[in-house]
PDB file of N, CA and C in Angstrom:
ATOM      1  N   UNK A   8     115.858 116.338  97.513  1.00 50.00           N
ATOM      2  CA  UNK A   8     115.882 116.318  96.067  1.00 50.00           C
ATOM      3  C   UNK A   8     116.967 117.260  95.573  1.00 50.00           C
ATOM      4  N   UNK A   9     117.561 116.864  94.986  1.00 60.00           N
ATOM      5  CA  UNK A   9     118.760 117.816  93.804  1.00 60.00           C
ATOM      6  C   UNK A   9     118.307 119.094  93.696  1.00 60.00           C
ATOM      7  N   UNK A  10     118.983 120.420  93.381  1.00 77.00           N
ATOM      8  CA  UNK A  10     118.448 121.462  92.577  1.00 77.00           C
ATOM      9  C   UNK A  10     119.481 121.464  91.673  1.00 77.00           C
ATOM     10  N   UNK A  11     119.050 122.869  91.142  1.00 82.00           N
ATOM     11  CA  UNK A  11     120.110 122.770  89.624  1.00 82.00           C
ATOM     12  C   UNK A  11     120.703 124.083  90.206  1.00 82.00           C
ATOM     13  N   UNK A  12     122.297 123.798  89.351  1.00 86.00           N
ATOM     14  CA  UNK A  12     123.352 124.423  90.100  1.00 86.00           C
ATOM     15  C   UNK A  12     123.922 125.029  88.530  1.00 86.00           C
ATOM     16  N   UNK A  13     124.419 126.186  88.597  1.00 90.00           N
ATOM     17  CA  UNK A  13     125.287 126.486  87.450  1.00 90.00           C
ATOM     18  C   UNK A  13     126.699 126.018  87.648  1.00 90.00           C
ATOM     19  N   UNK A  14     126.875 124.986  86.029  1.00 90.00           N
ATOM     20  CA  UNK A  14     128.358 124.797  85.914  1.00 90.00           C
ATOM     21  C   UNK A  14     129.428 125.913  86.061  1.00 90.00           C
ATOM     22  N   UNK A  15     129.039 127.386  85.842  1.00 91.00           N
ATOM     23  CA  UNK A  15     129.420 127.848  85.828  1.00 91.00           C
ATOM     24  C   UNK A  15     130.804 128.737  86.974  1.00 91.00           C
ATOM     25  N   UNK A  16     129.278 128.194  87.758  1.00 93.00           N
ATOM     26  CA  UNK A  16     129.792 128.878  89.735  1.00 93.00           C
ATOM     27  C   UNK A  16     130.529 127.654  90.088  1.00 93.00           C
ATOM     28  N   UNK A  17     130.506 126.447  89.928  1.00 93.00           N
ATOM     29  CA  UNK A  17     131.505 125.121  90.526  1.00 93.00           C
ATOM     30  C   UNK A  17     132.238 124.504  89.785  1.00 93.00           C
ATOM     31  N   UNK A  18     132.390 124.769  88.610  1.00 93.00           N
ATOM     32  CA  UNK A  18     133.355 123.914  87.762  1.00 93.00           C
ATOM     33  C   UNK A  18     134.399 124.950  87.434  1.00 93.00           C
ATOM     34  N   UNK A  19     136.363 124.099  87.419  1.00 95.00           N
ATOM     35  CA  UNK A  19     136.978 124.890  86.700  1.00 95.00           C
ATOM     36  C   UNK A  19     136.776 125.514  84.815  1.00 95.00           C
ATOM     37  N   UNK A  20     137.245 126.511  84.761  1.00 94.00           N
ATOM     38  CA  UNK A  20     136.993 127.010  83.511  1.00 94.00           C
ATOM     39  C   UNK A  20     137.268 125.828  82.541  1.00 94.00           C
ATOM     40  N   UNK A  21     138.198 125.555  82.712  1.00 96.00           N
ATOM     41  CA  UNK A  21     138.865 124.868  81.280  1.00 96.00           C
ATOM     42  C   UNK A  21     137.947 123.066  81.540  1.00 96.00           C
ATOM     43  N   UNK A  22     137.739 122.856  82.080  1.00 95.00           N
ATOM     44  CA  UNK A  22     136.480 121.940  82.401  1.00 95.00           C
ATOM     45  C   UNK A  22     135.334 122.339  82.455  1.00 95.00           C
ATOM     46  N   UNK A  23     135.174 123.455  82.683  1.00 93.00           N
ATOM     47  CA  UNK A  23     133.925 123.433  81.930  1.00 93.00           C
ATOM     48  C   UNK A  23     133.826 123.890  80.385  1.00 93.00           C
ATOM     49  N   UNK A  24     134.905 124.263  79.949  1.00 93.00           N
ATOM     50  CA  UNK A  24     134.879 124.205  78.636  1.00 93.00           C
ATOM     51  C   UNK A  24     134.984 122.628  77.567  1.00 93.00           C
ATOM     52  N   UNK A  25     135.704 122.165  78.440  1.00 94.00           N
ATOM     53  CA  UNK A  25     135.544 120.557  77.855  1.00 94.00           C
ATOM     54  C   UNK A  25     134.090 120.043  77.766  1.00 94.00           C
ATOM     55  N   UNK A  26     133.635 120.404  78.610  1.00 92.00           N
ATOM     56  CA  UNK A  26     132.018 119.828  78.777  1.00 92.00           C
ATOM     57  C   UNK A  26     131.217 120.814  77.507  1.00 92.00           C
ATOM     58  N   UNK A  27     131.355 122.286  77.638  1.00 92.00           N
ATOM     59  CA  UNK A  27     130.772 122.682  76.284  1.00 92.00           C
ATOM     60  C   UNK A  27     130.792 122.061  75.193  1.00 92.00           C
ATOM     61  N   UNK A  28     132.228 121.668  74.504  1.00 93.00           N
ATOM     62  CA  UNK A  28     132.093 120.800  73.759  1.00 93.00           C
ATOM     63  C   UNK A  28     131.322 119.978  73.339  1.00 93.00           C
ATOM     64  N   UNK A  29     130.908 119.388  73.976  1.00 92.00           N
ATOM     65  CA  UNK A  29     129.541 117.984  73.999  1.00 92.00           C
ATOM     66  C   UNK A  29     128.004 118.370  74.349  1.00 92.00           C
ATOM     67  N   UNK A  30     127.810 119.269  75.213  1.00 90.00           N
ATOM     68  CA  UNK A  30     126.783 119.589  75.924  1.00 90.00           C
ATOM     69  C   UNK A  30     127.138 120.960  75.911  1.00 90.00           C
ATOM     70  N   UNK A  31     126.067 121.630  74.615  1.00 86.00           N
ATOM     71  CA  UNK A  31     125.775 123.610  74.956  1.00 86.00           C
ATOM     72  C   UNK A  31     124.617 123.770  75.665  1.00 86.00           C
ATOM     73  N   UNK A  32     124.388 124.223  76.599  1.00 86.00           N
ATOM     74  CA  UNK A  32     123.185 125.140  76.990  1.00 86.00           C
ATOM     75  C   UNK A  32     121.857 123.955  77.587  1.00 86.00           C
ATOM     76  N   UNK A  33     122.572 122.465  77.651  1.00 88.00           N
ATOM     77  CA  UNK A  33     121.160 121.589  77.602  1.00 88.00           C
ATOM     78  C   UNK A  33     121.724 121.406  79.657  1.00 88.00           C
ATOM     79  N   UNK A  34     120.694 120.780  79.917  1.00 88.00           N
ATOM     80  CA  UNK A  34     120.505 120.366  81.238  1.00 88.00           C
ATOM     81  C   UNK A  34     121.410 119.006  80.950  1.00 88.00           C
ATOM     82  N   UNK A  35     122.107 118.419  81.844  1.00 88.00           N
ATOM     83  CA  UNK A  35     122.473 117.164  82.293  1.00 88.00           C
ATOM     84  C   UNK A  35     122.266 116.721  83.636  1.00 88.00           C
ATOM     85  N   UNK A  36     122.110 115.475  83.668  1.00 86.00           N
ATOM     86  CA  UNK A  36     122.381 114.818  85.066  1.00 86.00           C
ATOM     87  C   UNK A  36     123.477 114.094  84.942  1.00 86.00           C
ATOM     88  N   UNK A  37     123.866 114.668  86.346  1.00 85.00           N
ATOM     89  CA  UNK A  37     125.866 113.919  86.589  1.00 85.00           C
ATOM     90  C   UNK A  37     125.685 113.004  87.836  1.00 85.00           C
ATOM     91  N   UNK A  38     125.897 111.731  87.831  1.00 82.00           N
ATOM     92  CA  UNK A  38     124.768 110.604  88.853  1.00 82.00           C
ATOM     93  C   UNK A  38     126.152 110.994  90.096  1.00 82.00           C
ATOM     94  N   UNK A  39     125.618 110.230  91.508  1.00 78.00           N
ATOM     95  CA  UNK A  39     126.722 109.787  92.298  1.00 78.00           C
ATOM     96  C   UNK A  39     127.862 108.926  91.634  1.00 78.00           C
ATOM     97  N   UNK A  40     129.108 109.149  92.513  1.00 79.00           N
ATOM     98  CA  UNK A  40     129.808 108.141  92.572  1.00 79.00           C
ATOM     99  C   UNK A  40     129.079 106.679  92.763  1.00 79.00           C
ATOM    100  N   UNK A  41     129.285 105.673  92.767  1.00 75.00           N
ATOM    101  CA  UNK A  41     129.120 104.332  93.092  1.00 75.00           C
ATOM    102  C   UNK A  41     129.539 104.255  94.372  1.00 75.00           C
ATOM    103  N   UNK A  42     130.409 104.662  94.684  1.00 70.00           N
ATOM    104  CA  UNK A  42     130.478 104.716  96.228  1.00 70.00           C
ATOM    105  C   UNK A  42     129.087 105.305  97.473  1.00 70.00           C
ATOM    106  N   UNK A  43     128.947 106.429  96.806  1.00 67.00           N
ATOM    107  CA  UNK A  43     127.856 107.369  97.191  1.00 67.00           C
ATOM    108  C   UNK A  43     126.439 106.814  97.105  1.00 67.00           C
ATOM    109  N   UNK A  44     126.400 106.145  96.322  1.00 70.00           N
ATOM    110  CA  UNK A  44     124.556 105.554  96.271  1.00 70.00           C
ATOM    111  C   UNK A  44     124.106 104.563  97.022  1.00 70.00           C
ATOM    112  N   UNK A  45     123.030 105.061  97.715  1.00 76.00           N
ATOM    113  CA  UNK A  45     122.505 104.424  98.387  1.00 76.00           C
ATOM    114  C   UNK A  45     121.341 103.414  98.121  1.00 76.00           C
ATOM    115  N   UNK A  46     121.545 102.371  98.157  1.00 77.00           N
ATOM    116  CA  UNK A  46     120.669 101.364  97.480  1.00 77.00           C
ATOM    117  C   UNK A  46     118.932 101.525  98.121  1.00 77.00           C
ATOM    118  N   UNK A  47     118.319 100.913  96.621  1.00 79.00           N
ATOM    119  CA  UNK A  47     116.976 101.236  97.167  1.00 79.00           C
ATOM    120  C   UNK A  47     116.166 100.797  98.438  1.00 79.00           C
ATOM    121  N   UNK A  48     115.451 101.580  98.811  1.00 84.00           N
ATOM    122  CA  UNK A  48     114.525 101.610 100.170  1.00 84.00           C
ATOM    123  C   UNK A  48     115.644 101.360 101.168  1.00 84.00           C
ATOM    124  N   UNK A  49     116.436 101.579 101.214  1.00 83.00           N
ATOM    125  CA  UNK A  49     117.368 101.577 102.757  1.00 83.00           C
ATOM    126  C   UNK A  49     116.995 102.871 103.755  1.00 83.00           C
ATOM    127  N   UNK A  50     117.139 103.903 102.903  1.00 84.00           N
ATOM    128  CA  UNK A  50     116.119 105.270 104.003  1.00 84.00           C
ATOM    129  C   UNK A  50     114.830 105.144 104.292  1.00 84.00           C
ATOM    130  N   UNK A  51     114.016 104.820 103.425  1.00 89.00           N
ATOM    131  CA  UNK A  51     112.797 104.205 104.306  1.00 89.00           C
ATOM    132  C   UNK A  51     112.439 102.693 104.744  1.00 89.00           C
ATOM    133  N   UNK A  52     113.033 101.859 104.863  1.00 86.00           N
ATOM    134  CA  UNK A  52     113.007 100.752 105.441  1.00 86.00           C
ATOM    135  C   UNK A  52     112.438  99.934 104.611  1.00 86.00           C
ATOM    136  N   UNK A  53     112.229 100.184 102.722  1.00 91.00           N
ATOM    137  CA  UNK A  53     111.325  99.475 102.473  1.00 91.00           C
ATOM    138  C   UNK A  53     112.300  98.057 102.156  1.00 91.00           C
ATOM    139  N   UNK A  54     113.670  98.510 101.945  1.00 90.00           N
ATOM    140  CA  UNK A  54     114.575  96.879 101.802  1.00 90.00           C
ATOM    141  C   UNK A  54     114.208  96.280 102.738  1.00 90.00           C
ATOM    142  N   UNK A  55     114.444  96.646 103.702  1.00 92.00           N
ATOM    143  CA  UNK A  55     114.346  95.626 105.264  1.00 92.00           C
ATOM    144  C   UNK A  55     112.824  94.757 104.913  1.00 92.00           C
ATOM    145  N   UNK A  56     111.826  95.488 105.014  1.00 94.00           N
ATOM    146  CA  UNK A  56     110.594  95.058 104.970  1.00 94.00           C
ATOM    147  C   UNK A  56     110.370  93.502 103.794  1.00 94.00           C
ATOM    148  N   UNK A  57     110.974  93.721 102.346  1.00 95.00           N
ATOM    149  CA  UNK A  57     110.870  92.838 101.469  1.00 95.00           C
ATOM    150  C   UNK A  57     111.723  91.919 101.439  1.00 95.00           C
ATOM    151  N   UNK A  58     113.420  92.111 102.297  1.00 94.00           N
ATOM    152  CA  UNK A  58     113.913  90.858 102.124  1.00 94.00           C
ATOM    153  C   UNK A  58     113.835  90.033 103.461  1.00 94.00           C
ATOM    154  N   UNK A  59     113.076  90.778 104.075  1.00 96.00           N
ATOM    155  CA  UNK A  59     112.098  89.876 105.598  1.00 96.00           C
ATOM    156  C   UNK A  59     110.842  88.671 105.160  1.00 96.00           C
ATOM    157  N   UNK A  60     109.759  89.336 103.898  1.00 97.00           N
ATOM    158  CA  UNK A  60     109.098  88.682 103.251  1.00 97.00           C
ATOM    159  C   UNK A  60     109.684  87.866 102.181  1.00 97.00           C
ATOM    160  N   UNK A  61     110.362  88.009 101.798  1.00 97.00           N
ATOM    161  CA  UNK A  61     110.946  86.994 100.713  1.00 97.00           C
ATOM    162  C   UNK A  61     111.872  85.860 101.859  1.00 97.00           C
ATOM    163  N   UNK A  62     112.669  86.416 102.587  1.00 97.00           N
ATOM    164  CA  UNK A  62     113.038  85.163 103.633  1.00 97.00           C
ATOM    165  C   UNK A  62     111.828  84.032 103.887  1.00 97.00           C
ATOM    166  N   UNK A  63     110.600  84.860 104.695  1.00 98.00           N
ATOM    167  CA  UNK A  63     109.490  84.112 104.927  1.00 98.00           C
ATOM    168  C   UNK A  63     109.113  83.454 103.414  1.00 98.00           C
ATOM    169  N   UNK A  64     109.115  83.530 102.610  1.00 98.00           N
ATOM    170  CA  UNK A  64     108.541  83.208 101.169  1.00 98.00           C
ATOM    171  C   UNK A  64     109.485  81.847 101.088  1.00 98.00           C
ATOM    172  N   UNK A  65     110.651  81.961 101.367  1.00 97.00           N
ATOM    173  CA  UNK A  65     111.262  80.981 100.632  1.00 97.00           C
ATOM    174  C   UNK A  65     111.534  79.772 101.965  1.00 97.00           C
ATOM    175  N   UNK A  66     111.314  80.183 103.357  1.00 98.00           N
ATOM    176  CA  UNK A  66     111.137  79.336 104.563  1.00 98.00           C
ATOM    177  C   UNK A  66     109.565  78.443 104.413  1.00 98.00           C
ATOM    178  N   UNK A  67     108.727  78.984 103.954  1.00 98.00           N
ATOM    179  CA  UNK A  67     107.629  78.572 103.363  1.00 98.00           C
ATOM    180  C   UNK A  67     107.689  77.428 101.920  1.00 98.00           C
ATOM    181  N   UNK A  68     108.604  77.729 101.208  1.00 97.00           N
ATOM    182  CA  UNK A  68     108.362  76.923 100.107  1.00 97.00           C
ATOM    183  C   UNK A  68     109.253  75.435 100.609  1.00 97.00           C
ATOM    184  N   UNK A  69     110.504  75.845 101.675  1.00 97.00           N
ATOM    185  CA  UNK A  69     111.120  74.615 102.386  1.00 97.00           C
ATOM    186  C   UNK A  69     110.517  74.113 102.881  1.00 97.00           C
ATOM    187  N   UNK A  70     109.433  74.882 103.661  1.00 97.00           N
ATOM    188  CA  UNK A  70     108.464  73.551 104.362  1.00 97.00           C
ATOM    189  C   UNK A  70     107.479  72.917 103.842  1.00 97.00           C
ATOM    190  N   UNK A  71     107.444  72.878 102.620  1.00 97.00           N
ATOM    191  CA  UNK A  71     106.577  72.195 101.751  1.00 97.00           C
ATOM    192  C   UNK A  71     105.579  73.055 101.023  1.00 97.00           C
ATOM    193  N   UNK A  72     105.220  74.213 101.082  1.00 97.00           N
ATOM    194  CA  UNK A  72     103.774  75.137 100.860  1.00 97.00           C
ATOM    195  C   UNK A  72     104.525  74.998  99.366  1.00 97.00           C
ATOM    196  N   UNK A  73     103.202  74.624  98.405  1.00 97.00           N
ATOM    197  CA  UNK A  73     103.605  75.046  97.101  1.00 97.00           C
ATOM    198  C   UNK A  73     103.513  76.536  96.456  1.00 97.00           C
ATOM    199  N   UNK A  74     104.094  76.704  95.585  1.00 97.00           N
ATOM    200  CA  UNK A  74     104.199  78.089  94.953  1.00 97.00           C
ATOM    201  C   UNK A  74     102.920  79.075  94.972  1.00 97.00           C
ATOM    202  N   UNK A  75     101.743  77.726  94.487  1.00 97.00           N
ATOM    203  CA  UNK A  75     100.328  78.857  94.167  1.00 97.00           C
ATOM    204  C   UNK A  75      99.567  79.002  95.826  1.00 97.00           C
ATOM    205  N   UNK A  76      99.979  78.466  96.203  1.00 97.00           N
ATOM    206  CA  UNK A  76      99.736  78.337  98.099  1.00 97.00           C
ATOM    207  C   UNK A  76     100.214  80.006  98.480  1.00 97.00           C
ATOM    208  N   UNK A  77     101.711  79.812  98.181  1.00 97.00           N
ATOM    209  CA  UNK A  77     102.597  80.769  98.671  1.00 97.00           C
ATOM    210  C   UNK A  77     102.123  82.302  98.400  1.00 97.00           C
ATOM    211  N   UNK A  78     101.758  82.609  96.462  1.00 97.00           N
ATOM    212  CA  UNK A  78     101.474  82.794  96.442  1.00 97.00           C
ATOM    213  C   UNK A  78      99.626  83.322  96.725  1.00 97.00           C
ATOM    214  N   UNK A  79      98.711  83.008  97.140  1.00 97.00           N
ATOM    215  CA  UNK A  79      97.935  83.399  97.952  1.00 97.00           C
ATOM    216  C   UNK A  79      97.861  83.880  99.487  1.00 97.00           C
ATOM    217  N   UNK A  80      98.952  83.570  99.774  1.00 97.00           N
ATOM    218  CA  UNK A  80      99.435  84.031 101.226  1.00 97.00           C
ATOM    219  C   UNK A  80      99.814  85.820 100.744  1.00 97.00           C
ATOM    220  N   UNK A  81     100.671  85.920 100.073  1.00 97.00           N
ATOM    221  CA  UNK A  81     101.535  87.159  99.957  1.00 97.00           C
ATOM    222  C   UNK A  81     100.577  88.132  98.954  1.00 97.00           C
ATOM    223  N   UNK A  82      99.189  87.482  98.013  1.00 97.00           N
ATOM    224  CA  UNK A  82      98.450  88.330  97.275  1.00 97.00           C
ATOM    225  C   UNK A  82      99.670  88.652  96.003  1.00 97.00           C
ATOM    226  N   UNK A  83     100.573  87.340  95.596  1.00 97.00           N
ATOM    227  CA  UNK A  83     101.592  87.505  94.487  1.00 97.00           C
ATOM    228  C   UNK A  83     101.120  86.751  93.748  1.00 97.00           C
ATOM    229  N   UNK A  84     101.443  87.179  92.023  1.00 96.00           N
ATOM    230  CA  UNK A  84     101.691  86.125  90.805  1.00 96.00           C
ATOM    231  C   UNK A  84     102.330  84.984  91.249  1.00 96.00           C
ATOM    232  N   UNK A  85     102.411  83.915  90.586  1.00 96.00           N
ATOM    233  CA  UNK A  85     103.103  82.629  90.865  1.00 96.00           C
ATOM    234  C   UNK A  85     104.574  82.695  90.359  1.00 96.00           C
ATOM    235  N   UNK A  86     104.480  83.819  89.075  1.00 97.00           N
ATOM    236  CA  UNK A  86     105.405  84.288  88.242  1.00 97.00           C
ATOM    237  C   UNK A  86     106.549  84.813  89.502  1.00 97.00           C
ATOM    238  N   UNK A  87     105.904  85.982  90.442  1.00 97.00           N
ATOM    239  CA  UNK A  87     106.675  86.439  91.241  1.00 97.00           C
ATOM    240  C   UNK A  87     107.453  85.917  92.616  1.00 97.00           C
ATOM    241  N   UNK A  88     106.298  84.709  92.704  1.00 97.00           N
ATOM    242  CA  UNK A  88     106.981  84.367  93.502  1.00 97.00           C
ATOM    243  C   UNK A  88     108.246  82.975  93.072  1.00 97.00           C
ATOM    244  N   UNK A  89     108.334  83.101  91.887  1.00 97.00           N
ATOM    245  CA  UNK A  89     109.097  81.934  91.204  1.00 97.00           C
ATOM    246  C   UNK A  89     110.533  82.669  91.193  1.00 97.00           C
ATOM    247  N   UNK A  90     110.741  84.431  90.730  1.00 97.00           N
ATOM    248  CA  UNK A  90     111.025  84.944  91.108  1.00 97.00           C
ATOM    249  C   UNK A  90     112.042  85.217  92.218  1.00 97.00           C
ATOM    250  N   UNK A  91     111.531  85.356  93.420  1.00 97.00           N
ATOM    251  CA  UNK A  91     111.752  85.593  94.703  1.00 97.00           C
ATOM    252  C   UNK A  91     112.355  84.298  94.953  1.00 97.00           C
ATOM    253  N   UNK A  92     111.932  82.937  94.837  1.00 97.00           N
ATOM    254  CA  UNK A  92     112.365  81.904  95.100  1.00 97.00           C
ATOM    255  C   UNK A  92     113.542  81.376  94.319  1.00 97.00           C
ATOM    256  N   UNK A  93     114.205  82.028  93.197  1.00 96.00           N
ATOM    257  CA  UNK A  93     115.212  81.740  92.628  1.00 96.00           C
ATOM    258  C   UNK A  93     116.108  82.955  92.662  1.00 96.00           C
ATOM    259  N   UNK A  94     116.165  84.083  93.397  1.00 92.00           N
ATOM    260  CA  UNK A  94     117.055  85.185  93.646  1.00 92.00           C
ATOM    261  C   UNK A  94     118.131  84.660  95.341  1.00 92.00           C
ATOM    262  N   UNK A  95     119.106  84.936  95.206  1.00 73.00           N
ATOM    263  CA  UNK A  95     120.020  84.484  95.856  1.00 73.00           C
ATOM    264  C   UNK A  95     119.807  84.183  96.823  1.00 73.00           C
TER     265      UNK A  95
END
């Protein structure tokens, strides 16, 4: 988890004076780069896990199982699995 760091100790002066400008004395969050972020559940495996079940979800609806079928298999809305079945 993040801690909080003073602008003070890592930013140049005159940048951090630009930032006074806009922001006195309040807390901000400054996100990753886009490069840097790591998409969700990849450290704990929970991506792997759901686009394993949604594979199975939608190998299921090819072989004929209808939606409210499907759903009762997975304990999903019909909503969700309508969902899952129209994501790429």
């Amino acid at each position: 988890m993040s801690s909080y760091r003073n602008a003070k100790e890592i930013l140049p002066a005159d940048l951090l004076e630009e930032i006074q400008r806009y922001i006195k004395g309040e807390i901000i969050y400054i996100p990753k780069r886009d490069e840097q972020k790591i998409k969700w559940g990849t450290k704990n495996g929970s991506r792997k896990k759901y686009d394993v079940r949604n594979s199975n979800i939608k190998e299921l609806k090819r072989n004929g199982m209808t939606i409210e079928e499907i759903a009762g298999v997975y304990y999903l809305s019909a909503d969700s699995i309508r969902k899952i079945l129209s994501s790429g």
